[in-house]
Coordinates of N, CA and C in Angstrom, one line a residue:
M28 N -0.1 203.1 -72.5 CA -0.8 203.0 -71.4 C -0.3 201.2 -70.4
V29 N -0.3 201.6 -69.3 CA -0.1 200.6 -68.6 C -0.5 199.5 -68.2
S30 N -0.6 198.0 -68.3 CA -1.3 197.2 -68.6 C -1.9 196.6 -66.8
S31 N -2.6 195.6 -66.7 CA -2.8 195.5 -65.3 C -1.7 194.7 -64.8
D32 N -1.2 193.9 -65.7 CA 0.1 192.8 -65.7 C 1.0 193.3 -65.1
Q33 N 1.4 194.4 -65.9 CA 2.5 195.7 -65.7 C 2.5 196.1 -64.7
R34 N 1.2 196.4 -63.7 CA 1.2 197.5 -62.8 C 1.4 196.0 -61.6
R35 N 0.8 195.3 -61.8 CA 1.1 194.2 -60.7 C 2.6 193.8 -60.6
R36 N 3.3 193.8 -61.7 CA 4.8 193.3 -61.7 C 5.7 194.8 -60.8
Q37 N 5.1 195.6 -61.3 CA 5.9 197.0 -60.8 C 5.6 196.8 -59.3
A38 N 4.5 196.7 -58.8 CA 3.9 196.5 -57.3 C 4.3 195.4 -56.6
A39 N 5.0 194.4 -57.5 CA 5.6 193.1 -56.8 C 7.0 193.6 -56.4
R40 N 7.6 194.3 -57.6 CA 9.3 194.6 -57.2 C 8.7 195.5 -56.2
K41 N 8.1 196.5 -56.3 CA 8.3 197.4 -55.1 C 8.3 196.8 -53.8
R42 N 7.6 196.1 -53.8 CA 7.6 195.0 -52.1 C 8.8 194.2 -52.2
Y43 N 9.1 193.9 -53.2 CA 10.5 193.5 -53.2 C 11.6 194.2 -53.0
E44 N 11.7 195.0 -53.4 CA 12.4 196.1 -52.8 C 12.4 196.9 -51.7
R45 N 11.2 196.8 -50.9 CA 10.9 197.2 -49.7 C 11.4 196.1 -49.0
Q46 N 10.9 195.0 -49.0 CA 11.4 193.8 -48.1 C 13.0 193.8 -48.0
Q47 N 13.8 194.0 -49.1 CA 15.4 193.6 -49.5 C 16.1 195.1 -48.5
Q48 N 15.4 196.2 -48.6 CA 15.9 197.3 -47.5 C 15.5 197.1 -46.2
R49 N 14.5 196.1 -45.8 CA 14.3 196.3 -44.4 C 15.3 195.1 -43.9
R50 N 15.6 194.0 -45.0 CA 16.5 193.0 -44.3 C 17.9 193.7 -44.6
R51 N 18.0 194.3 -45.3 CA 19.4 195.4 -45.0 C 19.4 196.0 -44.0
E52 N 18.5 196.4 -43.6 CA 18.8 197.5 -42.4 C 18.9 196.9 -41.0
A53 N 17.8 195.6 -41.1 CA 18.0 194.9 -39.7 C 19.2 194.1 -39.7
Q54 N 19.9 193.9 -40.7 CA 21.4 193.0 -40.6 C 22.4 194.0 -40.1
Q55 N 22.2 195.2 -40.7 CA 23.2 196.4 -40.3 C 23.0 197.0 -38.8
K56 N 21.8 196.5 -38.5 CA 21.5 197.1 -36.8 C 22.2 195.7 -36.1
A57 N 21.8 194.7 -36.7 CA 22.4 193.6 -36.1 C 24.1 193.6 -35.9
R58 N 24.6 194.4 -37.3 CA 26.1 193.8 -37.0 C 26.5 195.0 -35.8
R59 N 25.8 196.1 -35.8 CA 26.5 197.2 -35.0 C 26.0 196.8 -33.5
R60 N 24.7 196.3 -33.3 CA 24.7 195.6 -32.2 C 25.5 194.6 -31.6
N61 N 26.3 194.0 -32.4 CA 26.5 192.4 -32.3 C 28.0 193.1 -31.7
A62 N 28.6 194.1 -32.3 CA 30.2 194.6 -32.0 C 30.3 195.0 -30.7
V63 N 29.1 196.0 -30.6 CA 29.1 196.4 -29.1 C 28.7 195.2 -27.7
I64 N 28.6 194.2 -28.2 CA 27.9 193.0 -27.7 C 29.1 192.6 -27.4
A65 N 29.9 192.3 -28.5 CA 30.8 191.4 -28.3 C 32.3 192.1 -27.5
G66 N 32.6 193.6 -27.8 CA 33.3 194.5 -26.9 C 33.1 194.1 -25.5
A67 N 31.9 194.3 -25.1 CA 31.3 194.3 -23.8 C 31.5 192.6 -23.2
L68 N 31.4 191.9 -24.1 CA 31.6 190.7 -23.5 C 32.9 189.9 -22.8
T69 N 34.1 190.8 -23.8 CA 35.3 190.6 -23.8 C 35.6 191.4 -22.5
V70 N 35.2 192.2 -22.0 CA 35.2 192.9 -20.9 C 35.0 192.2 -19.6
V71 N 33.5 191.7 -19.7 CA 32.7 190.6 -19.0 C 33.4 189.4 -18.8
L72 N 34.2 188.8 -19.5 CA 35.3 187.7 -19.7 C 36.4 188.1 -18.5
A73 N 36.7 189.0 -18.6 CA 37.9 189.5 -18.0 C 37.6 189.6 -16.7
A74 N 36.3 189.8 -16.2 CA 35.8 190.7 -14.9 C 35.7 189.4 -14.1
S75 N 34.7 188.7 -14.3 CA 34.6 187.6 -13.4 C 33.7 186.2 -13.8
A76 N 33.8 185.4 -13.3 CA 33.3 183.8 -14.1 C 31.6 184.3 -13.8
G77 N 31.3 185.1 -12.7 CA 29.9 185.3 -12.6 C 29.1 186.3 -13.7
A78 N 30.1 187.2 -13.9 CA 29.6 187.9 -15.2 C 29.4 187.3 -16.4
Y79 N 30.3 186.4 -16.7 CA 30.5 185.6 -17.7 C 29.2 184.9 -17.9
A80 N 28.7 184.2 -16.5 CA 27.9 183.7 -16.8 C 26.3 184.1 -17.2
S81 N 26.2 185.4 -16.5 CA 25.0 185.9 -16.9 C 25.5 186.5 -18.4
G82 N 26.1 186.5 -19.2 CA 26.7 187.1 -20.5 C 26.2 185.7 -21.7
V83 N 26.3 184.4 -21.3 CA 26.2 183.3 -21.9 C 24.5 182.8 -21.7
L84 N 23.9 183.4 -21.3 CA 22.1 183.0 -21.0 C 21.6 184.2 -21.8
G85 N 21.9 184.8 -22.7 CA 21.2 185.6 -23.9 C 20.0 185.0 -24.5
G86 N 19.2 185.5 -24.5 CA 17.7 185.0 -25.6 C 17.6 185.8 -26.5
G87 N 18.2 185.8 -28.2 CA 17.6 186.5 -29.0 C 18.0 187.5 -29.6
K88 N 19.2 187.8 -28.6 CA 20.1 189.2 -28.9 C 21.4 188.4 -28.9
E89 N 22.2 187.6 -29.2 CA 23.3 187.3 -28.9 C 24.3 187.3 -30.0
D90 N 25.6 187.6 -29.8 CA 26.5 187.9 -31.0 C 26.9 186.1 -31.4
K91 N 27.8 186.4 -32.8 CA 27.8 184.5 -33.1 C 28.8 183.9 -32.2
A92 N 29.3 184.7 -31.5 CA 30.5 184.0 -30.3 C 29.8 183.4 -29.5
A93 N 29.4 184.2 -28.7 CA 28.3 183.6 -27.6 C 27.0 182.5 -28.1
A94 N 26.8 182.6 -29.3 CA 26.0 182.0 -29.8 C 26.3 180.9 -30.4
G95 N 28.0 180.0 -30.3 CA 28.6 179.0 -30.1 C 28.1 178.5 -31.9
A96 N 28.1 179.5 -32.5 CA 27.8 179.0 -34.1 C 29.2 179.1 -35.1
S97 N 29.4 178.4 -36.4 CA 29.9 178.4 -37.0 C 29.6 179.3 -38.1
G98 N 30.5 180.4 -38.8 CA 29.8 181.1 -39.6 C 29.5 182.5 -39.0
E99 N 28.6 183.3 -39.8 CA 27.9 184.2 -39.1 C 26.3 184.3 -38.9
P100 N 25.7 183.6 -38.4 CA 24.2 183.5 -38.5 C 23.4 184.5 -39.0
T101 N 22.7 184.4 -39.7 CA 21.5 185.8 -39.9 C 20.6 185.7 -38.7
P102 N 20.6 187.2 -37.9 CA 19.6 187.1 -37.3 C 18.5 187.8 -37.8
S103 N 17.2 186.9 -36.8 CA 15.9 187.1 -37.4 C 15.2 188.5 -36.8
A104 N 14.3 188.7 -37.7 CA 13.9 190.3 -37.6 C 12.5 190.2 -37.5
P105 N 11.6 189.3 -36.7 CA 10.2 189.2 -37.3 C 9.7 190.5 -36.6
E106 N 8.7 190.5 -37.4 CA 7.7 191.5 -36.7 C 7.5 191.6 -35.7
K107 N 6.9 192.8 -34.8 CA 6.8 193.0 -33.1 C 5.4 192.3 -33.3
S108 N 5.1 191.2 -32.8 CA 4.1 190.4 -32.0 C 3.6 191.2 -30.7
P109 N 2.1 190.9 -30.5 CA 1.5 191.4 -28.9 C 2.0 190.1 -28.1
E110 N 2.1 190.2 -26.8 CA 2.2 189.5 -26.0 C 1.1 188.7 -26.0
P111 N 0.7 187.2 -26.0 CA -0.8 186.6 -25.8 C -1.4 187.0 -24.6
S112 N -2.5 187.2 -24.5 CA -3.6 187.6 -23.9 C -3.3 186.5 -22.5
M113 N -4.0 186.7 -21.7 CA -3.9 185.9 -20.6 C -5.2 184.7 -20.4
A114 N -4.7 183.7 -20.5 CA -5.5 182.8 -21.0 C -5.1 181.5 -19.8
I115 N -4.4 181.5 -18.6 CA -4.5 180.3 -17.9 C -5.2 180.8 -16.4
D116 N -5.6 180.1 -15.4 CA -5.7 179.8 -14.6 C -4.5 180.4 -13.5
T117 N -4.5 181.2 -13.0 CA -3.0 181.5 -12.3 C -3.2 180.7 -10.7
K118 N -4.2 180.0 -10.3 CA -4.7 179.3 -9.1 C -4.0 177.5 -9.6
A119 N -4.1 177.4 -10.7 CA -4.2 176.2 -11.4 C -2.6 175.5 -11.3
A120 N -2.4 174.5 -11.5 CA -1.3 173.5 -11.7 C -1.1 173.4 -12.8
Y121 N 0.3 174.0 -13.8 CA 0.5 173.6 -14.8 C 1.3 172.7 -15.1
T122 N 1.4 171.7 -16.4 CA 2.8 171.0 -16.4 C 3.2 171.4 -17.8
M123 N 4.7 171.5 -18.0 CA 5.0 171.2 -19.7 C 5.8 169.9 -19.8
A124 N 5.3 169.1 -20.7 CA 6.4 167.9 -21.0 C 6.9 168.0 -22.5
L125 N 8.4 168.0 -22.3 CA 9.2 167.8 -23.6 C 9.5 166.4 -23.5
K126 N 9.0 166.2 -24.9 CA 9.7 165.1 -25.3 C 10.9 165.4 -26.3
T127 N 12.2 164.4 -26.1 CA 13.3 164.5 -26.9 C 13.7 163.4 -26.7
N128 N 14.5 163.5 -27.7 CA 15.4 162.3 -28.5 C 16.5 161.5 -27.0
H129 N 16.0 162.6 -26.2 CA 17.1 161.7 -25.1 C 16.1 161.3 -23.9
G130 N 14.7 161.3 -24.2 CA 14.2 160.8 -23.1 C 12.9 162.0 -22.6
D131 N 12.3 161.9 -21.8 CA 10.8 162.7 -21.6 C 11.5 163.4 -20.2
I132 N 11.2 164.9 -20.2 CA 11.4 166.0 -19.4 C 9.7 166.8 -19.2
T133 N 9.3 166.4 -17.8 CA 8.6 167.0 -17.5 C 8.6 168.1 -16.2
I134 N 7.8 169.4 -16.4 CA 8.5 170.6 -15.9 C 6.8 171.3 -15.2
A135 N 7.0 171.1 -13.7 CA 6.0 171.3 -13.2 C 6.2 173.1 -12.9
M136 N 5.2 174.1 -13.6 CA 5.4 175.8 -13.6 C 4.8 176.0 -12.7
D137 N 5.1 177.2 -12.4 CA 4.8 178.1 -11.3 C 3.7 179.6 -12.0
A138 N 2.5 179.0 -12.1 CA 1.4 179.8 -12.9 C 1.3 181.2 -11.9
A139 N 1.4 180.4 -10.5 CA 1.3 181.8 -9.2 C 1.9 182.8 -9.5
K140 N 3.3 182.5 -9.4 CA 4.2 183.2 -9.5 C 4.9 184.0 -10.9
A141 N 4.8 183.3 -11.5 CA 5.4 183.6 -13.1 C 4.2 183.3 -14.3
P142 N 3.0 184.3 -14.0 CA 1.9 183.6 -14.9 C 2.2 184.2 -16.3
R143 N 2.6 185.1 -16.2 CA 2.6 185.7 -18.0 C 3.9 184.9 -18.9
T144 N 5.1 184.2 -18.0 CA 5.8 183.2 -18.3 C 5.4 181.8 -18.9
V145 N 4.4 181.6 -17.7 CA 3.6 180.4 -18.0 C 2.7 180.6 -19.0
N146 N 1.7 181.2 -19.2 CA 1.1 181.7 -20.1 C 1.5 181.7 -21.1
S147 N 2.9 182.2 -21.7 CA 3.6 182.5 -22.9 C 3.5 180.7 -23.4
F148 N 4.4 180.2 -22.4 CA 4.6 179.0 -22.7 C 3.1 177.8 -23.3
S149 N 2.3 178.2 -22.6 CA 1.1 177.3 -23.2 C 0.9 177.8 -24.2
Y150 N 0.9 179.2 -24.5 CA 0.1 179.8 -26.0 C 1.1 179.1 -27.3
L151 N 2.6 179.1 -26.8 CA 3.5 178.7 -28.2 C 3.5 177.3 -28.2
A152 N 3.2 176.5 -27.0 CA 3.2 175.2 -27.6 C 2.2 174.5 -27.5
G153 N 0.8 175.6 -27.5 CA -0.4 174.8 -28.3 C -0.2 175.4 -29.5
R154 N 0.7 176.2 -30.5 CA 1.2 176.3 -31.8 C 2.1 175.7 -32.1
K155 N 2.8 174.5 -31.6 CA 3.9 174.0 -31.7 C 5.3 174.1 -32.0
F156 N 5.3 175.5 -31.5 CA 6.5 176.4 -31.6 C 7.7 175.9 -31.3
F157 N 7.5 174.6 -30.1 CA 8.6 174.3 -30.0 C 9.3 173.1 -30.3
D158 N 8.3 172.3 -31.1 CA 8.4 171.3 -31.8 C 9.6 171.3 -33.0
D159 N 10.2 169.8 -32.5 CA 11.4 170.0 -33.8 C 12.1 171.1 -33.7
T160 N 12.4 171.6 -32.5 CA 13.8 172.5 -32.2 C 14.8 171.6 -31.2
T161 N 15.9 172.9 -31.7 CA 17.1 172.2 -30.7 C 17.5 172.8 -29.7
C162 N 17.9 172.1 -28.8 CA 18.7 173.0 -27.9 C 20.2 173.3 -28.1
H163 N 20.2 174.6 -28.2 CA 21.3 175.0 -29.0 C 22.4 174.8 -28.2
R164 N 22.2 175.0 -26.7 CA 23.8 175.4 -25.9 C 23.7 174.6 -24.6
L165 N 24.7 174.3 -24.3 CA 25.2 173.2 -23.2 C 26.5 174.3 -22.4
T166 N 26.3 174.3 -21.1 CA 27.6 174.8 -20.5 C 28.1 173.7 -19.1
T167 N 29.2 173.9 -19.4 CA 29.6 172.6 -18.5 C 30.5 173.4 -17.7
K168 N 31.6 172.4 -16.9 CA 32.7 173.2 -16.2 C 33.3 174.3 -16.1
P169 N 34.0 173.9 -17.6 CA 34.7 175.3 -17.5 C 34.4 177.0 -17.3
A170 N 32.9 176.6 -18.0 CA 31.8 178.0 -17.9 C 31.4 178.2 -16.2
S171 N 31.6 177.4 -15.7 CA 31.5 177.4 -14.1 C 29.7 177.2 -13.9
I172 N 29.3 177.2 -14.9 CA 27.6 176.9 -14.8 C 27.1 175.7 -15.3
F173 N 26.1 175.0 -15.2 CA 25.9 174.1 -15.6 C 24.5 174.2 -16.1
V174 N 24.0 174.5 -17.5 CA 22.7 174.2 -17.9 C 22.7 174.0 -19.1
L175 N 21.4 173.6 -20.1 CA 20.9 173.3 -21.0 C 20.1 174.3 -21.8
Q176 N 20.4 175.1 -22.6 CA 19.5 176.3 -22.8 C 18.9 175.5 -24.3
C177 N 17.6 175.9 -24.7 CA 16.6 175.7 -25.5 C 15.5 176.4 -25.5
G178 N 14.8 176.5 -26.8 CA 13.8 177.4 -27.4 C 13.6 178.2 -28.2
D179 N 14.9 177.8 -28.7 CA 15.2 178.8 -29.9 C 14.4 178.1 -31.2
P180 N 13.9 178.6 -32.1 CA 13.1 178.1 -33.4 C 14.4 177.7 -34.2
E181 N 15.2 178.8 -33.9 CA 16.1 179.0 -35.2 C 17.5 177.8 -35.1
G182 N 17.6 177.7 -33.4 CA 18.7 176.5 -33.5 C 20.0 177.6 -33.1
T183 N 19.9 178.9 -33.3 CA 21.1 180.0 -33.3 C 21.5 180.5 -32.4
G184 N 20.7 180.7 -31.4 CA 20.5 181.9 -29.9 C 20.2 183.1 -30.6
Y185 N 19.8 183.4 -31.5 CA 19.0 184.5 -32.1 C 17.1 184.4 -32.1
G186 N 16.7 183.0 -32.3 CA 15.6 183.0 -32.4 C 14.4 183.5 -31.2
N187 N 13.2 183.7 -31.5 CA 12.2 184.7 -30.6 C 11.0 184.3 -30.9
P188 N 9.9 184.8 -30.0 CA 8.4 184.5 -30.4 C 7.8 185.9 -30.9
G189 N 9.0 187.0 -30.9 CA 8.5 188.3 -31.7 C 8.1 189.5 -30.6
Y190 N 8.1 188.5 -29.3 CA 7.4 189.6 -28.2 C 8.3 189.5 -26.8
E191 N 8.5 190.3 -26.2 CA 9.2 190.1 -24.8 C 8.4 190.2 -23.5
L192 N 9.1 189.5 -22.4 CA 8.1 189.4 -21.4 C 8.9 190.0 -20.1
P193 N 8.0 190.2 -19.2 CA 8.8 190.9 -18.2 C 9.4 189.4 -17.1
D194 N 10.1 190.7 -16.6 CA 10.8 189.4 -15.6 C 10.0 189.1 -14.3
E195 N 9.8 187.8 -13.9 CA 9.0 187.4 -12.7 C 9.4 186.3 -11.7
N196 N 9.1 186.2 -10.7 CA 9.8 185.4 -9.3 C 11.0 185.9 -9.1
L197 N 11.5 186.8 -9.4 CA 13.0 187.1 -8.7 C 13.1 186.9 -7.3
D198 N 11.9 187.4 -6.6 CA 12.6 187.7 -5.2 C 12.6 186.0 -4.6
S199 N 11.7 185.3 -5.2 CA 12.4 183.8 -4.6 C 13.8 182.9 -4.8
L200 N 14.8 183.6 -5.2 CA 15.8 183.4 -6.1 C 16.6 183.6 -4.4
G201 N 16.4 184.7 -3.5 CA 16.7 184.6 -2.6 C 18.0 186.5 -2.3
K202 N 18.4 186.6 -1.7 CA 19.2 188.1 -1.4 C 20.4 187.2 -2.0
A203 N 20.8 188.1 -3.0 CA 22.0 187.8 -3.4 C 23.4 188.0 -2.5
G204 N 24.5 187.4 -2.8 CA 25.7 187.6 -2.1 C 26.7 188.7 -2.0
A205 N 27.5 188.6 -1.6 CA 28.7 189.5 -2.0 C 29.3 189.7 -3.3
D206 N 29.2 188.6 -3.9 CA 29.4 188.6 -5.2 C 28.3 189.3 -6.4
G207 N 27.2 189.2 -5.7 CA 26.3 189.5 -6.4 C 25.2 188.3 -7.4
M208 N 25.8 187.0 -6.8 CA 25.0 186.1 -7.1 C 24.1 185.2 -6.4
V209 N 23.0 184.5 -7.2 CA 22.3 183.4 -6.1 C 22.5 182.2 -6.9
T210 N 22.2 181.0 -6.0 CA 21.8 179.9 -6.6 C 20.9 179.4 -7.2
Y211 N 21.1 178.8 -8.2 CA 20.0 178.4 -8.8 C 20.4 176.6 -9.0
K212 N 19.2 176.5 -8.0 CA 19.5 174.9 -7.9 C 19.1 174.2 -9.0
A213 N 19.5 173.0 -8.9 CA 19.6 172.0 -10.0 C 18.1 171.5 -10.2
G214 N 18.0 171.4 -11.2 CA 16.1 170.8 -11.5 C 15.6 172.1 -12.0
T215 N 16.1 173.8 -11.4 CA 15.3 174.6 -11.9 C 15.3 175.0 -13.4
V216 N 14.2 175.5 -13.6 CA 13.9 176.0 -15.5 C 13.7 177.1 -15.3
A217 N 14.5 177.9 -16.0 CA 14.5 179.5 -16.3 C 14.6 180.2 -17.5
M218 N 14.2 181.4 -17.6 CA 14.2 182.1 -19.0 C 15.4 182.7 -19.0
A219 N 16.0 182.4 -20.2 CA 17.1 182.8 -20.7 C 16.9 184.6 -20.9
N220 N 17.6 185.5 -21.2 CA 17.3 186.8 -21.6 C 18.3 187.4 -22.0
S221 N 18.3 189.0 -22.6 CA 19.4 189.8 -23.0 C 19.4 191.5 -22.5
G222 N 19.0 191.0 -21.4 CA 18.9 192.0 -20.3 C 17.0 192.1 -19.4
P223 N 17.3 193.1 -18.6 CA 15.8 193.0 -17.9 C 14.8 193.2 -18.7
N224 N 14.0 192.3 -18.4 CA 12.3 192.3 -19.1 C 12.2 192.1 -20.5
T225 N 13.7 191.2 -21.1 CA 13.6 190.9 -22.3 C 13.6 189.3 -22.9
A226 N 12.8 188.7 -21.8 CA 12.5 187.0 -22.1 C 11.8 186.7 -23.3
G227 N 12.1 185.8 -24.0 CA 11.0 185.6 -25.2 C 10.8 184.2 -24.9
S228 N 11.1 183.4 -25.6 CA 11.1 181.6 -25.6 C 12.2 180.9 -25.4
Q229 N 13.1 181.7 -25.4 CA 14.7 180.5 -24.7 C 14.5 180.5 -23.4
F230 N 15.1 179.0 -22.9 CA 15.1 178.5 -21.3 C 16.1 178.2 -21.2
F231 N 16.1 177.9 -19.7 CA 17.3 177.2 -19.6 C 17.1 176.0 -18.4
L232 N 17.4 174.6 -18.8 CA 17.4 173.9 -17.6 C 18.7 173.5 -16.7
V233 N 18.7 173.7 -15.4 CA 19.9 173.8 -14.5 C 20.0 172.2 -14.1
Y234 N 21.2 171.5 -14.3 CA 21.4 170.6 -14.1 C 22.3 170.0 -13.0
E235 N 23.1 171.0 -12.4 CA 23.5 171.7 -11.2 C 23.5 172.9 -10.4
D236 N 23.9 172.8 -9.6 CA 23.6 174.1 -8.8 C 24.3 174.7 -9.5
S237 N 24.0 176.6 -10.0 CA 24.6 177.2 -10.4 C 24.8 178.7 -9.8
K238 N 25.9 179.3 -9.9 CA 25.7 180.8 -9.4 C 25.7 181.4 -10.6
L239 N 24.6 182.5 -10.3 CA 24.1 183.5 -11.3 C 23.7 184.5 -10.8
P240 N 23.5 186.0 -11.7 CA 23.0 186.8 -11.2 C 21.4 186.6 -11.4
P241 N 20.5 187.1 -10.4 CA 19.2 187.1 -10.0 C 18.1 187.7 -10.9
G242 N 18.4 187.6 -12.2 CA 17.8 188.5 -13.3 C 17.2 187.3 -14.0
F243 N 16.9 186.3 -13.9 CA 16.5 184.9 -15.0 C 15.4 184.5 -14.3
T244 N 13.9 184.9 -14.6 CA 13.1 184.2 -14.2 C 12.7 182.8 -14.1
P245 N 12.5 182.4 -12.8 CA 12.4 181.0 -12.8 C 11.0 180.6 -12.3
F246 N 10.6 180.0 -13.5 CA 9.3 179.4 -13.6 C 9.2 177.8 -13.7
G247 N 10.0 177.3 -13.5 CA 9.2 175.9 -13.0 C 10.6 174.7 -12.5
T248 N 9.9 173.5 -12.0 CA 11.4 172.3 -11.6 C 11.0 171.0 -12.7
M249 N 12.1 170.8 -13.1 CA 12.2 169.5 -13.3 C 12.2 168.2 -12.5
D250 N 11.2 167.3 -13.2 CA 11.5 166.0 -12.4 C 12.6 164.9 -12.6
E251 N 12.6 164.2 -11.7 CA 13.9 163.6 -11.2 C 14.3 162.7 -12.9
A252 N 13.4 162.3 -13.6 CA 13.5 161.8 -14.7 C 14.1 162.3 -16.0
G253 N 13.6 163.6 -15.8 CA 14.3 164.8 -16.7 C 15.5 165.3 -16.3
L254 N 15.9 165.7 -15.1 CA 17.3 165.8 -14.7 C 18.5 165.0 -15.3
K255 N 18.1 163.5 -15.0 CA 18.8 162.8 -15.3 C 19.4 162.7 -17.0
A256 N 17.9 163.2 -17.6 CA 18.4 163.2 -18.9 C 19.1 163.9 -19.1
V257 N 18.9 165.5 -18.9 CA 20.1 166.2 -19.0 C 21.4 166.3 -18.2
R258 N 21.5 165.4 -17.5 CA 22.9 165.0 -17.0 C 23.5 164.4 -17.7
K259 N 22.8 163.1 -18.4 CA 23.0 162.4 -19.6 C 24.3 163.5 -20.5
V260 N 23.0 163.8 -21.1 CA 23.5 164.9 -21.9 C 24.9 166.0 -21.6
A261 N 24.9 166.1 -20.6 CA 26.2 167.0 -20.2 C 27.2 166.4 -20.4
E262 N 27.1 164.9 -19.8 CA 28.1 164.1 -19.4 C 28.8 164.3 -20.7
G263 N 28.2 164.2 -22.1 CA 28.7 164.2 -23.3 C 29.9 165.6 -23.9
G264 N 29.5 166.6 -23.0 CA 30.4 167.8 -23.0 C 29.7 168.8 -24.5
A265 N 30.5 169.8 -24.8 CA 30.0 171.1 -25.3 C 30.9 170.6 -26.3
E266 N 30.7 171.6 -27.6 CA 31.6 171.7 -28.8 C 32.6 172.5 -27.8
G267 N 33.8 172.6 -28.3 CA 34.7 173.9 -28.3 C 35.4 173.4 -26.6
S268 N 36.5 174.1 -26.5 CA 37.1 173.9 -25.4 C 36.6 174.7 -24.0
A269 N 35.8 175.7 -24.4 CA 35.2 176.6 -23.2 C 34.3 176.2 -22.4
G270 N 33.6 174.8 -22.6 CA 32.8 174.6 -22.1 C 31.4 175.0 -22.0
D271 N 31.2 175.6 -23.1 CA 30.0 176.4 -23.5 C 29.7 176.4 -25.2
G272 N 29.0 175.8 -25.4 CA 28.4 175.4 -26.9 C 27.4 174.5 -27.3
A273 N 27.6 174.6 -28.5 CA 26.3 173.2 -28.3 C 26.8 171.9 -28.0
P274 N 25.7 171.3 -27.4 CA 25.8 169.9 -26.6 C 26.6 168.9 -28.0
K275 N 27.3 168.1 -27.6 CA 28.2 166.9 -28.4 C 26.9 166.0 -28.7
K276 N 25.8 165.7 -27.5 CA 25.0 164.9 -28.3 C 23.7 165.8 -28.3
P277 N 23.6 166.0 -29.6 CA 22.6 166.9 -29.7 C 21.2 166.2 -29.5
V278 N 20.6 167.6 -28.8 CA 19.3 167.4 -28.3 C 18.1 168.0 -28.6
T279 N 17.2 167.4 -29.2 CA 15.9 167.7 -30.2 C 14.6 167.7 -29.3
I280 N 14.0 168.6 -29.1 CA 12.8 168.6 -28.8 C 11.4 168.5 -29.8
E281 N 11.0 167.1 -29.6 CA 10.3 166.5 -30.5 C 8.9 167.3 -30.5
Q282 N 8.6 167.4 -29.2 CA 7.1 167.9 -28.9 C 7.2 168.7 -27.7
A283 N 6.4 169.8 -27.5 CA 6.2 170.4 -26.2 C 5.0 170.3 -25.9
T284 N 3.9 170.3 -24.9 CA 2.5 170.4 -24.5 C 2.7 171.0 -23.0
V285 N 1.7 171.9 -23.2 CA 1.2 172.4 -21.8 C -0.1 172.4 -21.6
T286 N -0.4 171.7 -20.3 CA -1.4 170.5 -19.8 C -1.5 171.2 -18.3
R287 N -2.8 171.1 -18.0 CA -3.7 171.9 -16.6 C -3.8 170.6 -16.1
K288 N -3.6 170.4 -14.5 CA -3.8 169.1 -13.9 C -5.1 169.5 -13.4

């Protein structure tokens, strides 16, 4: 006769085995995906600087080369979560304040034109999702774009909130030029993504005018003090020689808050 303790141990062992199996499947899937992305990135790098720029702003589905990490990071495979219910007033003005180790960055967010993006930031900031996280990527002159990328709770380029957001406010970027690029002006704050309608929590702060494909939701604008702080970080450069890697001056978001004016 099987005792209750034995049944509990058997159930626990089965749960563990299922978890291990799911983890192995997730890792195998990630390796296959990363191999495809890495191959595509090689082609993109050879094609044009503009296409390269689009590749380095992935959010949550990047390979280890693009993530700028040493070794092989373990991708997160969180359970899919529903997008948070709309809880903001799209006619109101919202501000996101980032308290960092390099000074405060205040971002005026456009709730009217990017309501689901702003709503997501309000939801995540309220749950301290961004607190004590690092800005894992800086791009400088060799990369031909000028951004600081943040919002990954893991600091690897893989982190995400478990749900994806649709692209918003792309029309505000204007018509693309013959090269397929538009200018993201200095001070712009936009969403990183891994393709159309795949934004999560990662975002980038544009500290100098940058040519990019018109595929990254612009949802806010930094204040002058924040722009100055990001430029100071950029002056320190990025790890590696390609102008795309972790900032040499590490940046930590100590606290993120979203308030309605």
